[in-house]
mmCIF file of C-alpha atoms and ligand atoms in Angstrom:
data_model
loop_
_atom_site.group_PDB
_atom_site.id
_atom_site.type_symbol
_atom_site.label_atom_id
_atom_site.label_comp_id
_atom_site.label_asym_id
_atom_site.label_seq_id
_atom_site.Cartn_x
_atom_site.Cartn_y
_atom_site.Cartn_z
ATOM 1 C CA MET A 143 -23.434 54.088 -124.591
ATOM 2 C CA THR A 144 -27.215 53.390 -124.595
ATOM 3 C CA THR A 145 -30.127 55.720 -125.125
ATOM 4 C CA ASN A 146 -31.559 56.575 -121.776
ATOM 5 C CA PRO A 147 -33.500 59.787 -121.329
ATOM 6 C CA GLN A 148 -33.053 59.497 -117.537
ATOM 7 C CA VAL A 149 -29.252 59.866 -117.801
ATOM 8 C CA PRO A 150 -28.348 63.581 -117.586
ATOM 9 C CA LEU A 151 -26.241 64.998 -120.399
ATOM 10 C CA PRO A 152 -22.623 65.727 -119.420
ATOM 11 C CA VAL A 153 -21.779 69.256 -118.333
ATOM 12 C CA ILE A 154 -18.553 70.812 -119.620
ATOM 13 C CA HIS A 155 -16.406 72.176 -116.786
ATOM 14 C CA SER A 156 -16.530 75.984 -116.918
ATOM 15 C CA ALA A 157 -12.718 76.435 -116.970
ATOM 16 C CA ILE A 158 -12.391 73.993 -119.882
ATOM 17 C CA ARG A 159 -15.247 75.701 -121.686
ATOM 18 C CA GLU A 160 -13.657 79.136 -121.310
ATOM 19 C CA ASP A 161 -10.290 77.854 -122.479
ATOM 20 C CA ILE A 162 -11.747 76.148 -125.554
ATOM 21 C CA ILE A 163 -13.674 79.303 -126.491
ATOM 22 C CA SER A 164 -10.792 81.693 -126.102
ATOM 23 C CA ASN A 165 -8.205 79.452 -127.809
ATOM 24 C CA LEU A 166 -10.502 78.688 -130.692
ATOM 25 C CA LEU A 167 -11.464 82.328 -131.274
ATOM 26 C CA SER A 168 -7.811 83.436 -131.195
ATOM 27 C CA TRP A 169 -6.893 80.738 -133.682
ATOM 28 C CA TYR A 170 -9.841 81.743 -135.891
ATOM 29 C CA ASP A 171 -8.866 85.410 -135.871
ATOM 30 C CA GLU A 172 -5.423 84.506 -137.185
ATOM 31 C CA ASN A 173 -6.296 81.688 -139.562
ATOM 32 C CA LYS A 174 -9.776 82.183 -140.991
ATOM 33 C CA ARG A 175 -10.194 82.053 -144.746
ATOM 34 C CA PRO A 176 -11.533 85.287 -146.300
ATOM 35 C CA LEU A 177 -14.937 83.984 -147.407
ATOM 36 C CA PRO A 178 -17.376 86.462 -148.976
ATOM 37 C CA TRP A 179 -20.348 85.610 -146.723
ATOM 38 C CA ARG A 180 -18.476 86.374 -143.499
ATOM 39 C CA GLY A 181 -19.894 89.613 -142.128
ATOM 40 C CA ALA A 182 -22.444 89.774 -144.939
ATOM 41 C CA GLU A 183 -26.047 90.935 -144.529
ATOM 42 C CA PRO A 184 -28.657 88.349 -143.422
ATOM 43 C CA TYR A 185 -29.992 87.615 -146.920
ATOM 44 C CA ALA A 186 -26.512 86.733 -148.208
ATOM 45 C CA VAL A 187 -25.752 84.677 -145.089
ATOM 46 C CA TRP A 188 -28.929 82.681 -145.702
ATOM 47 C CA ILE A 189 -28.010 82.042 -149.359
ATOM 48 C CA SER A 190 -24.527 80.890 -148.349
ATOM 49 C CA GLU A 191 -25.830 78.573 -145.632
ATOM 50 C CA ILE A 192 -28.252 76.878 -148.033
ATOM 51 C CA MET A 193 -25.489 76.470 -150.639
ATOM 52 C CA LEU A 194 -23.149 74.994 -148.034
ATOM 53 C CA GLN A 195 -25.677 72.430 -146.807
ATOM 54 C CA GLN A 196 -24.423 69.785 -149.229
ATOM 55 C CA THR A 197 -21.588 71.537 -151.009
ATOM 56 C CA GLN A 198 -18.007 72.251 -150.026
ATOM 57 C CA VAL A 199 -16.859 75.852 -149.686
ATOM 58 C CA ILE A 200 -14.528 75.683 -152.675
ATOM 59 C CA SER A 201 -17.318 74.415 -154.941
ATOM 60 C CA ALA A 202 -19.912 76.889 -153.673
ATOM 61 C CA LEU A 203 -17.822 80.051 -154.100
ATOM 62 C CA PRO A 204 -18.360 80.711 -157.843
ATOM 63 C CA PHE A 205 -22.064 79.905 -157.559
ATOM 64 C CA TYR A 206 -22.486 82.223 -154.590
ATOM 65 C CA ASP A 207 -21.132 85.221 -156.490
ATOM 66 C CA ARG A 208 -23.143 84.433 -159.613
ATOM 67 C CA PHE A 209 -26.352 83.825 -157.675
ATOM 68 C CA LEU A 210 -26.112 87.054 -155.706
ATOM 69 C CA LYS A 211 -25.323 89.015 -158.821
ATOM 70 C CA ARG A 212 -28.495 87.732 -160.462
ATOM 71 C CA PHE A 213 -30.629 87.868 -157.275
ATOM 72 C CA PRO A 214 -29.097 90.681 -155.205
ATOM 73 C CA THR A 215 -32.084 91.035 -152.849
ATOM 74 C CA LEU A 216 -34.645 88.804 -151.239
ATOM 75 C CA ARG A 217 -37.356 90.500 -153.299
ATOM 76 C CA SER A 218 -35.519 89.936 -156.584
ATOM 77 C CA LEU A 219 -35.294 86.229 -155.719
ATOM 78 C CA ALA A 220 -38.974 86.004 -154.750
ATOM 79 C CA GLU A 221 -40.116 87.728 -157.937
ATOM 80 C CA SER A 222 -38.040 85.581 -160.311
ATOM 81 C CA SER A 223 -39.330 82.476 -162.047
ATOM 82 C CA GLN A 224 -38.427 79.098 -160.611
ATOM 83 C CA GLU A 225 -36.699 78.271 -163.904
ATOM 84 C CA ASP A 226 -34.476 81.300 -163.583
ATOM 85 C CA VAL A 227 -33.546 80.299 -160.031
ATOM 86 C CA LEU A 228 -32.842 76.702 -161.035
ATOM 87 C CA SER A 229 -30.713 77.905 -163.963
ATOM 88 C CA HIS A 230 -28.482 79.801 -161.569
ATOM 89 C CA TRP A 231 -28.278 76.747 -159.344
ATOM 90 C CA ALA A 232 -27.426 74.345 -162.183
ATOM 91 C CA GLY A 233 -24.219 72.492 -161.380
ATOM 92 C CA LEU A 234 -24.553 72.775 -157.591
ATOM 93 C CA GLY A 235 -26.801 69.712 -157.290
ATOM 94 C CA TYR A 236 -29.517 68.917 -154.740
ATOM 95 C CA TYR A 237 -31.966 71.196 -156.536
ATOM 96 C CA ALA A 238 -34.609 70.977 -153.828
ATOM 97 C CA ARG A 239 -32.442 73.575 -152.083
ATOM 98 C CA ALA A 240 -33.033 76.071 -154.906
ATOM 99 C CA ARG A 241 -36.761 75.418 -155.016
ATOM 100 C CA ASN A 242 -36.950 75.860 -151.238
ATOM 101 C CA LEU A 243 -34.947 79.117 -151.396
ATOM 102 C CA HIS A 244 -37.343 80.467 -153.984
ATOM 103 C CA ARG A 245 -40.446 79.479 -152.017
ATOM 104 C CA ALA A 246 -38.999 80.710 -148.720
ATOM 105 C CA ALA A 247 -38.226 84.098 -150.295
ATOM 106 C CA GLN A 248 -41.849 84.379 -151.441
ATOM 107 C CA ILE A 249 -43.112 83.491 -147.954
ATOM 108 C CA MET A 250 -40.833 86.118 -146.401
ATOM 109 C CA ILE A 251 -42.214 88.739 -148.782
ATOM 110 C CA GLU A 252 -45.771 87.698 -147.927
ATOM 111 C CA ASN A 253 -45.455 87.178 -144.165
ATOM 112 C CA HIS A 254 -42.281 88.817 -142.849
ATOM 113 C CA ASP A 255 -42.076 92.220 -144.581
ATOM 114 C CA GLY A 256 -39.414 90.886 -146.929
ATOM 115 C CA GLN A 257 -36.971 90.251 -144.057
ATOM 116 C CA LEU A 258 -35.401 87.136 -142.598
ATOM 117 C CA PRO A 259 -37.217 86.370 -139.344
ATOM 118 C CA GLN A 260 -35.082 86.504 -136.212
ATOM 119 C CA THR A 261 -36.463 83.584 -134.200
ATOM 120 C CA ALA A 262 -35.614 79.915 -134.612
ATOM 121 C CA GLU A 263 -39.293 79.003 -134.643
ATOM 122 C CA GLN A 264 -40.114 81.324 -137.546
ATOM 123 C CA LEU A 265 -36.955 80.477 -139.478
ATOM 124 C CA GLU A 266 -37.475 76.729 -139.130
ATOM 125 C CA ALA A 267 -41.038 77.099 -140.419
ATOM 126 C CA LEU A 268 -39.565 78.165 -143.794
ATOM 127 C CA PRO A 269 -38.809 75.552 -146.479
ATOM 128 C CA GLY A 270 -35.243 74.263 -146.418
ATOM 129 C CA ILE A 271 -34.312 75.634 -142.992
ATOM 130 C CA GLY A 272 -33.716 73.153 -140.179
ATOM 131 C CA ARG A 273 -32.136 73.440 -136.782
ATOM 132 C CA TYR A 274 -28.592 73.690 -138.095
ATOM 133 C CA THR A 275 -29.318 76.385 -140.694
ATOM 134 C CA SER A 276 -31.401 78.484 -138.312
ATOM 135 C CA GLY A 277 -28.584 78.339 -135.752
ATOM 136 C CA ALA A 278 -26.054 79.374 -138.381
ATOM 137 C CA ILE A 279 -28.178 82.296 -139.602
ATOM 138 C CA LEU A 280 -29.151 83.540 -136.148
ATOM 139 C CA SER A 281 -25.598 83.421 -134.812
ATOM 140 C CA ALA A 282 -23.812 84.763 -137.905
ATOM 141 C CA ALA A 283 -26.334 87.348 -139.090
ATOM 142 C CA PHE A 284 -28.069 88.371 -135.844
ATOM 143 C CA ASN A 285 -25.390 87.675 -133.222
ATOM 144 C CA GLN A 286 -27.658 85.331 -131.244
ATOM 145 C CA GLN A 287 -26.229 82.702 -128.895
ATOM 146 C CA ARG A 288 -27.355 79.713 -130.962
ATOM 147 C CA PRO A 289 -25.468 76.424 -131.454
ATOM 148 C CA ILE A 290 -24.810 74.658 -134.743
ATOM 149 C CA VAL A 291 -23.936 71.045 -135.446
ATOM 150 C CA ASP A 292 -22.886 70.280 -139.024
ATOM 151 C CA THR A 293 -20.602 67.548 -140.374
ATOM 152 C CA ASN A 294 -17.416 69.412 -139.465
ATOM 153 C CA VAL A 295 -18.659 70.290 -135.999
ATOM 154 C CA VAL A 296 -19.732 66.673 -135.431
ATOM 155 C CA ARG A 297 -16.197 65.529 -136.206
ATOM 156 C CA VAL A 298 -14.598 68.064 -133.875
ATOM 157 C CA LEU A 299 -17.013 67.426 -130.990
ATOM 158 C CA CYS A 300 -16.833 63.620 -131.299
ATOM 159 C CA ARG A 301 -13.049 63.868 -131.123
ATOM 160 C CA VAL A 302 -12.805 66.432 -128.350
ATOM 161 C CA PHE A 303 -15.231 64.532 -126.117
ATOM 162 C CA GLY A 304 -14.257 61.036 -127.334
ATOM 163 C CA LEU A 305 -17.892 60.281 -128.148
ATOM 164 C CA PRO A 306 -18.310 56.586 -129.013
ATOM 165 C CA GLY A 307 -20.909 55.152 -131.399
ATOM 166 C CA ASP A 308 -22.737 56.459 -134.467
ATOM 167 C CA PRO A 309 -23.003 60.281 -134.184
ATOM 168 C CA ARG A 310 -26.351 60.085 -135.978
ATOM 169 C CA SER A 311 -27.995 58.044 -133.208
ATOM 170 C CA THR A 312 -30.687 59.860 -131.241
ATOM 171 C CA HIS A 313 -28.654 59.761 -128.061
ATOM 172 C CA ASN A 314 -25.478 61.053 -129.687
ATOM 173 C CA GLN A 315 -27.368 63.785 -131.493
ATOM 174 C CA LYS A 316 -28.626 64.981 -128.099
ATOM 175 C CA MET A 317 -25.074 64.839 -126.751
ATOM 176 C CA LEU A 318 -23.650 66.767 -129.689
ATOM 177 C CA TRP A 319 -26.276 69.511 -129.577
ATOM 178 C CA SER A 320 -25.799 69.752 -125.834
ATOM 179 C CA PHE A 321 -22.019 70.160 -126.204
ATOM 180 C CA ALA A 322 -22.491 72.772 -128.938
ATOM 181 C CA GLU A 323 -25.069 74.636 -126.876
ATOM 182 C CA GLN A 324 -22.837 74.714 -123.810
ATOM 183 C CA LEU A 325 -19.835 75.904 -125.799
ATOM 184 C CA VAL A 326 -21.289 78.719 -127.892
ATOM 185 C CA PRO A 327 -20.542 82.003 -126.066
ATOM 186 C CA ALA A 328 -22.805 85.016 -125.636
ATOM 187 C CA ASP A 329 -20.003 87.182 -127.022
ATOM 188 C CA ARG A 330 -19.145 86.475 -130.706
ATOM 189 C CA PRO A 331 -21.452 83.425 -131.128
ATOM 190 C CA GLY A 332 -21.302 83.648 -134.926
ATOM 191 C CA ASP A 333 -17.509 83.753 -134.975
ATOM 192 C CA PHE A 334 -17.321 80.851 -132.554
ATOM 193 C CA ASN A 335 -19.595 78.693 -134.720
ATOM 194 C CA GLN A 336 -17.595 79.644 -137.797
ATOM 195 C CA ALA A 337 -14.398 78.791 -135.894
ATOM 196 C CA MET A 338 -15.684 75.307 -135.047
ATOM 197 C CA MET A 339 -16.549 74.685 -138.684
ATOM 198 C CA GLU A 340 -13.273 76.161 -139.868
ATOM 199 C CA LEU A 341 -11.305 73.934 -137.510
ATOM 200 C CA GLY A 342 -13.141 70.885 -138.860
ATOM 201 C CA ALA A 343 -12.639 72.003 -142.450
ATOM 202 C CA VAL A 344 -8.964 72.943 -142.419
ATOM 203 C CA LEU A 345 -7.299 71.231 -139.446
ATOM 204 C CA CYS A 346 -9.426 68.466 -137.957
ATOM 205 C CA SER A 347 -9.681 66.612 -141.254
ATOM 206 C CA ILE A 348 -11.246 63.184 -141.703
ATOM 207 C CA ASP A 349 -8.099 61.156 -142.252
ATOM 208 C CA GLU A 350 -5.167 63.252 -141.054
ATOM 209 C CA PRO A 351 -6.057 65.781 -138.354
ATOM 210 C CA GLY A 352 -3.286 68.288 -137.697
ATOM 211 C CA CYS A 353 -3.442 67.854 -133.909
ATOM 212 C CA GLU A 354 0.028 69.279 -133.264
ATOM 213 C CA ARG A 355 -1.193 72.665 -134.602
ATOM 214 C CA CYS A 356 -4.634 72.499 -132.981
ATOM 215 C CA PRO A 357 -5.566 75.282 -130.527
ATOM 216 C CA ILE A 358 -7.663 72.910 -128.383
ATOM 217 C CA LEU A 359 -5.381 69.860 -128.363
ATOM 218 C CA LYS A 360 -4.999 69.887 -124.597
ATOM 219 C CA HIS A 361 -8.755 69.400 -124.176
ATOM 220 C CA CYS A 362 -9.176 66.830 -126.950
ATOM 221 C CA ALA A 363 -9.623 63.160 -126.055
ATOM 222 C CA ALA A 364 -8.963 61.896 -129.579
ATOM 223 C CA GLY A 365 -6.054 64.272 -130.170
ATOM 224 C CA ASN A 366 -4.297 62.720 -127.206
ATOM 225 C CA SER A 367 -4.995 59.154 -128.308
ATOM 226 C CA ALA A 368 -3.049 56.896 -130.683
ATOM 227 C CA ASP A 369 -5.397 57.495 -133.624
ATOM 228 C CA PRO A 370 -7.716 60.548 -133.563
ATOM 229 C CA SER A 371 -9.231 59.571 -136.916
ATOM 230 C CA VAL A 372 -11.098 56.696 -135.234
ATOM 231 C CA PHE A 373 -13.761 59.288 -134.345
ATOM 232 C CA PRO A 374 -16.521 59.831 -135.385
ATOM 233 C CA GLU A 375 -17.536 56.170 -135.402
ATOM 234 C CA TYR A 376 -19.792 56.104 -138.460
ATOM 235 C CA PRO A 377 -21.048 52.632 -139.401
ATOM 236 C CA ALA A 378 -19.889 51.184 -142.746
ATOM 237 C CA ASN A 379 -21.295 52.993 -145.788
ATOM 238 C CA ARG A 380 -24.378 51.896 -147.645
ATOM 239 C CA PRO A 381 -23.452 49.767 -150.657
ATOM 240 C CA THR A 382 -23.211 51.597 -153.970
ATOM 241 C CA VAL A 383 -26.018 50.986 -156.456
ATOM 242 C CA THR A 384 -25.012 50.879 -160.117
ATOM 243 C CA VAL A 385 -27.680 52.001 -162.561
ATOM 244 C CA THR A 386 -27.831 52.657 -166.326
ATOM 245 C CA HIS A 387 -29.894 55.468 -167.871
ATOM 246 C CA SER A 388 -30.586 55.958 -171.563
ATOM 247 C CA SER A 389 -31.710 59.157 -173.282
ATOM 248 C CA ALA A 390 -32.850 59.881 -176.832
ATOM 249 C CA ILE A 391 -31.958 63.045 -178.737
ATOM 250 C CA LEU A 392 -34.950 63.503 -181.026
ATOM 251 C CA ARG A 393 -35.220 66.377 -183.492
ATOM 252 C CA ASN A 394 -38.213 67.508 -185.544
ATOM 253 C CA ASP A 395 -38.345 68.765 -189.121
ATOM 254 C CA THR A 396 -37.300 72.248 -188.127
ATOM 255 C CA GLY A 397 -34.280 71.014 -186.165
ATOM 256 C CA GLU A 398 -35.732 71.588 -182.713
ATOM 257 C CA VAL A 399 -34.918 69.006 -180.075
ATOM 258 C CA LEU A 400 -37.350 67.394 -177.650
ATOM 259 C CA ILE A 401 -36.796 67.979 -173.920
ATOM 260 C CA VAL A 402 -38.968 67.018 -170.966
ATOM 261 C CA GLN A 403 -39.348 68.464 -167.489
ATOM 262 C CA ARG A 404 -39.113 66.218 -164.463
ATOM 263 C CA PRO A 405 -41.775 66.310 -161.746
ATOM 264 C CA GLN A 406 -41.218 68.990 -159.107
ATOM 265 C CA HIS A 407 -40.363 66.554 -156.330
ATOM 266 C CA GLY A 408 -37.724 63.863 -156.123
ATOM 267 C CA LEU A 409 -34.321 63.580 -157.741
ATOM 268 C CA TRP A 410 -33.623 66.445 -160.191
ATOM 269 C CA GLY A 411 -37.124 67.792 -159.517
ATOM 270 C CA GLY A 412 -38.234 70.517 -161.932
ATOM 271 C CA LEU A 413 -35.139 70.186 -164.126
ATOM 272 C CA TRP A 414 -35.177 69.466 -167.850
ATOM 273 C CA GLU A 415 -33.631 66.541 -169.709
ATOM 274 C CA PHE A 416 -33.724 64.639 -172.963
ATOM 275 C CA PRO A 417 -36.342 61.848 -172.797
ATOM 276 C CA ARG A 418 -34.771 59.288 -170.467
ATOM 277 C CA VAL A 419 -35.530 55.974 -168.843
ATOM 278 C CA ILE A 420 -33.692 53.681 -166.452
ATOM 279 C CA CYS A 421 -32.648 50.527 -168.306
ATOM 280 C CA GLU A 422 -34.404 47.381 -167.164
ATOM 281 C CA PRO A 423 -32.114 44.487 -166.196
ATOM 282 C CA GLY A 424 -30.719 43.070 -169.451
ATOM 283 C CA GLU A 425 -32.318 45.780 -171.617
ATOM 284 C CA PRO A 426 -29.869 47.159 -174.228
ATOM 285 C CA GLU A 427 -29.304 50.909 -173.913
ATOM 286 C CA ILE A 428 -30.407 51.469 -177.530
ATOM 287 C CA GLN A 429 -33.712 49.784 -176.875
ATOM 288 C CA ALA A 430 -34.180 51.803 -173.710
ATOM 289 C CA ALA A 431 -33.577 55.052 -175.630
ATOM 290 C CA ALA A 432 -36.400 54.105 -178.029
ATOM 291 C CA ARG A 433 -38.604 53.280 -175.056
ATOM 292 C CA ALA A 434 -37.880 56.714 -173.560
ATOM 293 C CA VAL A 435 -39.352 58.473 -176.621
ATOM 294 C CA SER A 436 -42.261 56.079 -176.796
ATOM 295 C CA GLU A 437 -43.144 56.591 -173.139
ATOM 296 C CA TYR A 438 -43.162 60.369 -173.481
ATOM 297 C CA ILE A 439 -44.761 61.009 -176.856
ATOM 298 C CA GLY A 440 -46.030 57.617 -178.034
ATOM 299 C CA VAL A 441 -44.080 57.243 -181.301
ATOM 300 C CA GLU A 442 -41.681 54.561 -182.468
ATOM 301 C CA THR A 443 -38.176 55.684 -183.290
ATOM 302 C CA ARG A 444 -35.105 54.422 -185.067
ATOM 303 C CA ILE A 445 -32.101 54.863 -182.821
ATOM 304 C CA GLY A 446 -28.953 56.133 -184.515
ATOM 305 C CA LYS A 447 -25.410 56.516 -183.330
ATOM 306 C CA ARG A 448 -24.370 57.144 -179.790
ATOM 307 C CA LEU A 449 -23.679 60.759 -178.861
ATOM 308 C CA ALA A 450 -22.101 60.199 -175.442
ATOM 309 C CA LYS A 451 -21.578 57.921 -172.482
ATOM 310 C CA ILE A 452 -21.466 59.831 -169.193
ATOM 311 C CA LYS A 453 -20.630 58.616 -165.702
ATOM 312 C CA HIS A 454 -22.090 60.411 -162.694
ATOM 313 C CA THR A 455 -22.413 59.674 -158.994
ATOM 314 C CA VAL A 456 -25.227 61.053 -156.838
ATOM 315 C CA THR A 457 -25.609 59.981 -153.195
ATOM 316 C CA HIS A 458 -24.952 56.209 -153.325
ATOM 317 C CA HIS A 459 -26.028 55.793 -156.973
ATOM 318 C CA ARG A 460 -23.368 55.319 -159.625
ATOM 319 C CA ILE A 461 -25.078 56.284 -162.867
ATOM 320 C CA THR A 462 -23.979 55.618 -166.437
ATOM 321 C CA LEU A 463 -25.999 57.723 -168.860
ATOM 322 C CA TYR A 464 -26.084 56.891 -172.593
ATOM 323 C CA GLY A 465 -27.328 59.440 -175.118
ATOM 324 C CA TYR A 466 -28.418 58.328 -178.602
ATOM 325 C CA PHE A 467 -29.629 60.226 -181.644
ATOM 326 C CA ALA A 468 -33.131 59.150 -182.618
ATOM 327 C CA GLU A 469 -35.379 59.528 -185.655
ATOM 328 C CA ILE A 470 -39.090 58.971 -185.898
ATOM 329 C CA GLU A 471 -39.883 55.616 -187.484
ATOM 330 C CA THR A 472 -43.624 55.292 -187.580
ATOM 331 C CA GLY A 473 -46.597 57.251 -186.357
ATOM 332 C CA LEU A 474 -47.262 60.928 -186.733
ATOM 333 C CA LEU A 475 -45.579 63.290 -184.383
ATOM 334 C CA SER A 476 -48.646 65.396 -183.868
ATOM 335 C CA GLU A 477 -48.723 68.506 -181.783
ATOM 336 C CA THR A 478 -51.656 66.946 -179.943
ATOM 337 C CA LYS A 479 -49.447 64.230 -178.541
ATOM 338 C CA ILE A 480 -46.862 66.722 -177.410
ATOM 339 C CA GLN A 481 -49.404 68.978 -175.777
ATOM 340 C CA GLU A 482 -51.024 66.096 -173.928
ATOM 341 C CA LYS A 483 -47.773 65.776 -172.072
ATOM 342 C CA GLY A 484 -47.408 69.202 -170.508
ATOM 343 C CA CYS A 485 -43.850 68.371 -169.481
ATOM 344 C CA CYS A 486 -42.533 68.046 -173.092
ATOM 345 C CA ARG A 487 -41.210 70.881 -175.229
ATOM 346 C CA TRP A 488 -39.514 71.358 -178.602
ATOM 347 C CA VAL A 489 -36.622 73.760 -178.264
ATOM 348 C CA GLU A 490 -34.155 75.268 -180.723
ATOM 349 C CA LEU A 491 -30.609 74.073 -180.132
ATOM 350 C CA SER A 492 -29.415 77.624 -179.539
ATOM 351 C CA LYS A 493 -31.932 78.008 -176.699
ATOM 352 C CA LEU A 494 -31.210 74.741 -174.871
ATOM 353 C CA ARG A 495 -28.945 76.465 -172.350
ATOM 354 C CA ASN A 496 -31.889 78.581 -171.192
ATOM 355 C CA TYR A 497 -33.300 75.496 -169.493
ATOM 356 C CA PRO A 498 -31.881 74.129 -166.230
ATOM 357 C CA PHE A 499 -30.659 70.545 -166.703
ATOM 358 C CA SER A 500 -29.375 68.043 -164.149
ATOM 359 C CA SER A 501 -25.597 67.565 -164.010
ATOM 360 C CA PRO A 502 -25.367 64.429 -166.208
ATOM 361 C CA GLN A 503 -27.916 65.814 -168.668
ATOM 362 C CA THR A 504 -26.007 69.105 -168.801
ATOM 363 C CA ILE A 505 -22.969 67.164 -169.983
ATOM 364 C CA LEU A 506 -25.080 65.362 -172.582
ATOM 365 C CA ARG A 507 -26.512 68.694 -173.746
ATOM 366 C CA GLU A 508 -23.026 70.140 -174.091
ATOM 367 C CA HIS A 509 -21.951 67.140 -176.188
ATOM 368 C CA LEU A 510 -24.899 67.849 -178.471
ATOM 369 C CA LEU A 511 -24.141 71.560 -178.747
ATOM 370 C CA ILE A 512 -20.459 70.951 -179.370
ATOM 371 C CA ALA A 513 -21.374 68.405 -182.083
ATOM 372 C CA ASN A 514 -23.408 71.208 -183.661
ATOM 373 C CA CYS A 515 -20.663 73.785 -183.147
ATOM 374 C CA LEU A 516 -22.767 75.782 -180.639
HETATM 375 S S1 SF4 B 653 -6.666 67.913 -131.365
HETATM 376 FE FE1 SF4 B 653 -6.741 66.867 -133.323
HETATM 377 S S2 SF4 B 653 -8.547 65.580 -133.215
HETATM 378 FE FE2 SF4 B 653 -8.709 67.080 -131.569
HETATM 379 S S3 SF4 B 653 -9.940 68.737 -132.435
HETATM 380 FE FE3 SF4 B 653 -7.784 69.250 -132.719
HETATM 381 S S4 SF4 B 653 -7.271 68.497 -134.781
HETATM 382 FE FE4 SF4 B 653 -9.186 67.521 -134.121
#
């Protein structure tokens, strides 16, 4: 199927549309999981949708409760520090989501009377909210007839309509949004969208879809084929990149440990970590740990024993992080040097957990605290 803007998008036959809607909603009413954000107020729906952008339901649940307990209202979120917000996001990953939530809450206080706006245009002007999230919020929280297309919905729609080719292509994205738009009903739009996602999550799974129990099997092209799991036709994955990181655990005379804050943007933006570098090809991890300290505060160090070796995968990067104890070898560790680097801070061990760390650095921190019986 080629991209051709002149070719009209397919129209779903009205009888098929009605049957899909009614069968799916009936199935949803009987089978939906009792998730805390269903039927919640708009602020909580928004929080849940941001958490679910790159996180599975089962992983998001404990964070959702904890986050809403700490930030029960949009105003409480807007008036908190970014560090506090990141601390309550620690472990969920993709921290740009937390920074965007925080900023969006402040904008809503400033420009929208502390309320979630109720138009797609205004919602999508907020940080972290795209077409999918605005559709999810407007349909679930405000009962508006808005479509959504997330990973689960893509899988269901590609299978039902037997859509060939990469679902991320421009043409297929248009097709998928068109199908979703045609299907979402005026009555119960939020429930219908939730039902599509629920079907993808619990029945129309990636490898083994449970077609024999599916409420829309009779309308599904893939479900009536030899192998439904052929759809969606994603191209082969990007190759995995293996990378080694090395961190130094450096303490001063009073026992405080040096941590540094990452720049606000990019991977692990705004989070804290022990001084860390990516090992150059062929560079021993011990040497890289010494380089990490030198690059941050300009002193030579003697690297001691290894504290931990941690494996972590983020997107297509497979990271091995080494953590080494370090002692200052030469050069004075003057306060001037530390203050020149605004991102560095000496912190008592007992206060390390007050700082949000990335996932691999959190594990390294816990190794350190356990080694010190904290
Ligand atoms: S019939 Fe099978 S492939 Fe089709 S939507 Fe249902 S579970 Fe998915």
